[in-house]
CSV table of C-alpha atoms in Angstrom, one decimal:
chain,number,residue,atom,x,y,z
A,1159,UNK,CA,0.0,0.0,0.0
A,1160,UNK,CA,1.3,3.5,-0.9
A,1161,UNK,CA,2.0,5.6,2.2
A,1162,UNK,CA,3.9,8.6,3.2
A,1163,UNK,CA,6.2,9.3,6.5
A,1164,UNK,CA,7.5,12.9,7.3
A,1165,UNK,CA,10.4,13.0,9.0
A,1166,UNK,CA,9.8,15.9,11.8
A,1167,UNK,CA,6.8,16.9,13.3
A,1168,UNK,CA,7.8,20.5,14.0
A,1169,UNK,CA,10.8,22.2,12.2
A,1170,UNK,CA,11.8,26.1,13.4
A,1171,UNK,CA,13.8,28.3,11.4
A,1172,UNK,CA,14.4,31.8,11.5
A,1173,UNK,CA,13.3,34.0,9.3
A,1174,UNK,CA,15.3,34.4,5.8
A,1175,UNK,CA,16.9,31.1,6.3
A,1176,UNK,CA,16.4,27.9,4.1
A,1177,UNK,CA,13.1,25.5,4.9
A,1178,UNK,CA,13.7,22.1,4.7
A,1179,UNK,CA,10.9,19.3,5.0
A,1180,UNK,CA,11.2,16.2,4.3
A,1181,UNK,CA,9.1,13.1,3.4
A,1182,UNK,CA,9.4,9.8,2.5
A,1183,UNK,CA,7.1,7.7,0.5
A,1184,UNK,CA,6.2,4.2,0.0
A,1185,UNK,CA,5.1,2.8,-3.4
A,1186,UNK,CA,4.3,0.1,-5.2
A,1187,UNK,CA,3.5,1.6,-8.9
A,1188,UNK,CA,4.8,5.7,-10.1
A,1189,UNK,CA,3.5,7.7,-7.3
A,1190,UNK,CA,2.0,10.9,-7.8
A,1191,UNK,CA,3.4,12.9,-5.3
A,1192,UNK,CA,1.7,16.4,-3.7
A,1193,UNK,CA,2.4,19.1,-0.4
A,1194,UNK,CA,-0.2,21.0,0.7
A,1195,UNK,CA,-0.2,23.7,2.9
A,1196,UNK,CA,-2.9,24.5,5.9
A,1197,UNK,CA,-2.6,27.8,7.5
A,1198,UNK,CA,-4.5,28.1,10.8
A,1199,UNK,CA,-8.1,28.1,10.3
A,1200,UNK,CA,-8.1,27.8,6.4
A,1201,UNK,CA,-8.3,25.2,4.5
A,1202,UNK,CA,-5.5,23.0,2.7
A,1203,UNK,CA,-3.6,24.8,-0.7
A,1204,UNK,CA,-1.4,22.6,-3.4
A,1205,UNK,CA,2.0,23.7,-3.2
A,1206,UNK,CA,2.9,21.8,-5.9
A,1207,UNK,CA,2.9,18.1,-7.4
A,1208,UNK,CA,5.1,15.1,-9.0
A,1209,UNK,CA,3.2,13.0,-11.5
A,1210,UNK,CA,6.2,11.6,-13.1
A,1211,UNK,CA,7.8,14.2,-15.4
A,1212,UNK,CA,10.7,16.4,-14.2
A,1213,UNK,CA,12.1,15.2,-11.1
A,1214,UNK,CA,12.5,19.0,-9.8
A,1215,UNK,CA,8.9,20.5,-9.1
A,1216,UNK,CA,8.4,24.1,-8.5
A,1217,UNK,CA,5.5,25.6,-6.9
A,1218,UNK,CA,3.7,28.9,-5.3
A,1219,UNK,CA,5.4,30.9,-2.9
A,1220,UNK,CA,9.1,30.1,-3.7
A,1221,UNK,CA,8.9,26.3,-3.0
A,1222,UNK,CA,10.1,23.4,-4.7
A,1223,UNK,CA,10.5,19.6,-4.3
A,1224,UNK,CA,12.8,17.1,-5.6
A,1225,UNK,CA,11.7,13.5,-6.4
A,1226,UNK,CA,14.2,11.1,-5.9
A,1227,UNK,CA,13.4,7.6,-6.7
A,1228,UNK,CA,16.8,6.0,-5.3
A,1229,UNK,CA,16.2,7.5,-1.7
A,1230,UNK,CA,12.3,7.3,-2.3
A,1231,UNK,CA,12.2,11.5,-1.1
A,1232,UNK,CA,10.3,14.1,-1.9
A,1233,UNK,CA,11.7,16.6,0.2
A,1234,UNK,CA,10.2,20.1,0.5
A,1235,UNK,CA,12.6,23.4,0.2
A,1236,UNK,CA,12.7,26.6,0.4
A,1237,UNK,CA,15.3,29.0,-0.2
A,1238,UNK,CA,14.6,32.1,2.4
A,1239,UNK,CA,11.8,31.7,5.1
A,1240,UNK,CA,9.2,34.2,5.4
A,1241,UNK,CA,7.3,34.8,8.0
A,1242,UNK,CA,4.0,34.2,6.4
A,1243,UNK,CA,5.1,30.7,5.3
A,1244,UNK,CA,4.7,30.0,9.4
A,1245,UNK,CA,1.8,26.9,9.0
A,1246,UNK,CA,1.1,23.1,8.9
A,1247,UNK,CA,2.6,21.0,5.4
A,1248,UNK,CA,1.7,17.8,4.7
A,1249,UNK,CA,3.2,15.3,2.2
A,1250,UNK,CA,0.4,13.6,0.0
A,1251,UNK,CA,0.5,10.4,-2.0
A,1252,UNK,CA,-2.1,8.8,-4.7
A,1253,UNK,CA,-3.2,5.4,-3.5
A,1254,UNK,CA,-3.3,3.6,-6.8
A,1255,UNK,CA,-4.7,0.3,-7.4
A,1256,UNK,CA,-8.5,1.0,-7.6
A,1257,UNK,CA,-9.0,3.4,-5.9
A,1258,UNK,CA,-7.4,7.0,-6.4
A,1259,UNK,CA,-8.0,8.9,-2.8
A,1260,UNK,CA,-4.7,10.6,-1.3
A,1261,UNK,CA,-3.1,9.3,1.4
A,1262,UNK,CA,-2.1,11.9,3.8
A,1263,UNK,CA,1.4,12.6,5.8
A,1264,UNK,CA,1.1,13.2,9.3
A,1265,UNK,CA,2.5,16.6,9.1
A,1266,UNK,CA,4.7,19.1,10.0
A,1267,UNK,CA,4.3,22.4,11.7
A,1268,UNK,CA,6.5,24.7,10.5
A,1269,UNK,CA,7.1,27.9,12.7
A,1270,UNK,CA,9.0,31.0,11.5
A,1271,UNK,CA,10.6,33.0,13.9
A,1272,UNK,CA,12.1,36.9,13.6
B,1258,UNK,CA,-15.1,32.3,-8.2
B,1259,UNK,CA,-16.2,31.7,-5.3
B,1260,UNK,CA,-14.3,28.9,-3.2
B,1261,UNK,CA,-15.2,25.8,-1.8
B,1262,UNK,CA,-18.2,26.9,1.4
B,1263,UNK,CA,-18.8,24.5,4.2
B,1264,UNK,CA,-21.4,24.7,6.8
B,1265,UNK,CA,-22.0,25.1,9.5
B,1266,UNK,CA,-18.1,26.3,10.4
B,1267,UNK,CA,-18.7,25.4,14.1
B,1268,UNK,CA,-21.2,22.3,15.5
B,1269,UNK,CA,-21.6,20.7,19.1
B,1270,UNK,CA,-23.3,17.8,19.9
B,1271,UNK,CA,-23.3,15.3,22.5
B,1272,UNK,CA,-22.9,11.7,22.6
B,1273,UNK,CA,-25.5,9.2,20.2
B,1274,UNK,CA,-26.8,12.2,18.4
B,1275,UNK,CA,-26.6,12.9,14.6
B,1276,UNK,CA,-24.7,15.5,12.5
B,1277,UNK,CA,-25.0,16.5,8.8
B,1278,UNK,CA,-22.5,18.5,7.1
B,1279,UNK,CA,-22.3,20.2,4.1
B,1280,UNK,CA,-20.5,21.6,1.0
B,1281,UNK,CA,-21.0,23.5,-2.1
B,1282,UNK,CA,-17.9,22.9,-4.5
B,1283,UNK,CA,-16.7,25.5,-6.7
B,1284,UNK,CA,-19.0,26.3,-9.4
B,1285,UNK,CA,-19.0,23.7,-11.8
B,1286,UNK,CA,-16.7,21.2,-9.9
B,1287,UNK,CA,-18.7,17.8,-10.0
B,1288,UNK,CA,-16.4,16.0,-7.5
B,1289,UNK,CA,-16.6,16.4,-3.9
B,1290,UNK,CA,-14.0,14.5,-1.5
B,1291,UNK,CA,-14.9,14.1,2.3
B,1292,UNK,CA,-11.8,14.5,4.7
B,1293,UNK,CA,-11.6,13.7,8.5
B,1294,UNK,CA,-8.8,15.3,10.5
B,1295,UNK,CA,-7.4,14.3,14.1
B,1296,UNK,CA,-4.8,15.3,16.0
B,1297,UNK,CA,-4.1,11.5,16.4
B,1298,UNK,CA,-5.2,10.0,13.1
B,1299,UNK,CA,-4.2,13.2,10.7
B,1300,UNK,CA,-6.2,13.6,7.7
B,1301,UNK,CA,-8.1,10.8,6.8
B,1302,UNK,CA,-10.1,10.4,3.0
B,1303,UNK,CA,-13.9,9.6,4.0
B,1304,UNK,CA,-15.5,9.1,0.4
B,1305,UNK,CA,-15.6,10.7,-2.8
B,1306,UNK,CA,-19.0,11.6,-5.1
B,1307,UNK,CA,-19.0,12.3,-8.8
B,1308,UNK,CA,-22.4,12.6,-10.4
B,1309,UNK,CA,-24.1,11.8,-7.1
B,1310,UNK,CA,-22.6,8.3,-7.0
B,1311,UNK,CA,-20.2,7.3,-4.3
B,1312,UNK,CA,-17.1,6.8,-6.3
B,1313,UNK,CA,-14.9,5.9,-3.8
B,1314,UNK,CA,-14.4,5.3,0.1
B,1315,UNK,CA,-12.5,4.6,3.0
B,1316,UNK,CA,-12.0,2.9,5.5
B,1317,UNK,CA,-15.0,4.2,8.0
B,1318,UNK,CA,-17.5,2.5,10.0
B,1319,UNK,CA,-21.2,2.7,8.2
B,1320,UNK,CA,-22.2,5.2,10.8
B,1321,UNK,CA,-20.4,8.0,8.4
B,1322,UNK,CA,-22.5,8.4,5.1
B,1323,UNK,CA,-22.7,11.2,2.4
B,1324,UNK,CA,-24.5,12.1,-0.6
B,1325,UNK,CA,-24.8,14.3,-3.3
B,1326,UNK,CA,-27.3,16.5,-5.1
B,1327,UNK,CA,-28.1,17.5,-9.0
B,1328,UNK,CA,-26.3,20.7,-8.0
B,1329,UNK,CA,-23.0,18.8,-6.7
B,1330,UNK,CA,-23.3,19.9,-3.1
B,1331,UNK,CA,-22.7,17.4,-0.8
B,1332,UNK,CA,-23.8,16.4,2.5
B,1333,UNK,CA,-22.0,14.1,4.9
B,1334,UNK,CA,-23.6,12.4,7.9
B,1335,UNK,CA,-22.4,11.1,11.2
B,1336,UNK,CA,-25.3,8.8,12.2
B,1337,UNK,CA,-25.1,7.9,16.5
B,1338,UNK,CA,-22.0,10.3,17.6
B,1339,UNK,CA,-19.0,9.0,19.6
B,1340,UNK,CA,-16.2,10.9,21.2
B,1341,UNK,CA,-14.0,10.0,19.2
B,1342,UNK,CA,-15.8,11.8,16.1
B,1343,UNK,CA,-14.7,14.7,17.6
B,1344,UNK,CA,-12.6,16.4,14.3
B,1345,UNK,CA,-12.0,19.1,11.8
B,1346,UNK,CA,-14.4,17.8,8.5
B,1347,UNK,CA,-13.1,19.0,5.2
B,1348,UNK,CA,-14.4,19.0,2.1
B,1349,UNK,CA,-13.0,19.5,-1.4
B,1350,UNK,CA,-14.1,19.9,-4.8
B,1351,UNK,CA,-12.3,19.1,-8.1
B,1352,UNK,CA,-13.9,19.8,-11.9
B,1353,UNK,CA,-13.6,16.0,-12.7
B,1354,UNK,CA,-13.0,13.0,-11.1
B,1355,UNK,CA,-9.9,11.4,-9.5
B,1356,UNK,CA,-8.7,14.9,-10.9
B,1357,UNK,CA,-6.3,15.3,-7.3
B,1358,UNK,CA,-4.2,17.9,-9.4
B,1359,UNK,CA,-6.9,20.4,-9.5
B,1360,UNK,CA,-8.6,19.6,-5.9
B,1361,UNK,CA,-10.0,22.6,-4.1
B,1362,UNK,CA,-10.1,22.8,-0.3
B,1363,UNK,CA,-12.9,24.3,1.9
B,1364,UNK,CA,-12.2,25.6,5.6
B,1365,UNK,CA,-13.8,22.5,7.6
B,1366,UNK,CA,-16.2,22.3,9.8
B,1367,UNK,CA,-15.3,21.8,13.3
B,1368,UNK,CA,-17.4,19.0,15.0
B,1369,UNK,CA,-17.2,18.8,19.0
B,1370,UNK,CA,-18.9,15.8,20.6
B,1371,UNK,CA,-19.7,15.8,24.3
């Protein structure tokens, strides 16, 4: 069964320093890969996804993720932290086989300080 | 465009009763996913609809049911309440099915059982 394991459960960094998240995933077939973002009281927002074309993903707000088959990553990076990125990410993965619904992370908070 | 709407935002009950939820998608999104999320279990898919048929689901006990309507709104209901019910209920809309690269949060509904 596909599945999904992020590393931290809280990650601080200060503010204009890189963000690093990572994630693991477990697969059977191609995964289709996704982070969302949920900032307190709101709803989740796709940062950006992997469906098997260029290992390098970029998405909104300055962040990007590199698939990496060999070490079965999908780590989540940011060059320079802003204070607005402060919120909760979570690393998705498509359950294949039938079925189609995404298989949530456990998530990490992510806190930005001054 | 107006986003994703789910009501009511905020619900109490107590212990045995029953809850309905709902959600209007994004106009003219036909797919509306059902999300449960715990502190302890994270976010957890409920069920899918597309064309008012239940196109997929997880792995909840009967007591959690859904439907949807001509228009594509969705209800969910949470039929003889326990504690641990107690969650933030999402909802999210996509135009087509199983189309997760396009899916479309709403804010939850917070559900408190006493």
């Amino acid at each position: 069964a596909q599945s999904v394991t992020q590393l931290d459960s809280h990650v601080s960094v200060s503010e204009g320093t890189p963000v690093l998240l990572r994630c693991n995933y477990s697969s059977s077939y191609s995964p289709s890969l996704f982070w969302y973002v949920q900032h307190p009281n709101k709803g989740l927002q796709l940062l950006l996804k992997y469906t098997s074309a260029a290992t390098l993903v970029k998405g909104i707000n300055g962040f990007e993720a590199e698939f990496k088959k060999s070490e079965t990553s999908f780590h989540l990076t940011k060059p320079s932290a802003h204070m607005s990125d402060a919120a909760e990410y979570f690393c998705v993965v498509i359950a294949q086989g039938g079925s189609e619904k995404l298989v949530f992370g456990k998530g990490t908070k992510l806190t930005v300080n001054p | 465009k107006a986003g994703v709407t789910q009501t009511p935002r905020y619900l109490i009950k107590t212990r045995g009763q029953q809850v309905t939820l709902s959600c209007s998608p994004i106009s003219g999104h036909r797919s509306v996913s059902w999300y449960q999320q715990t502190p302890g279990q994270g976010l957890q898919f409920l069920f899918e609809y597309f064309s008012e048929t239940q196109r997929n689901k997880g792995n909840f006990p009967g007591r959690f049911s859904g439907r949807q309507f001509s228009n594509s709104r969705s209800e969910m209901n949470v039929s003889t309440l326990e504690l641990g019910d107690s969650a933030l209920y999402l909802c999210a809309s996509s135009q087509n099915a199983a189309n997760y690269n396009e899916q479309f949060f709403g804010p939850g509904t917070r559900l408190t059982v006493l």
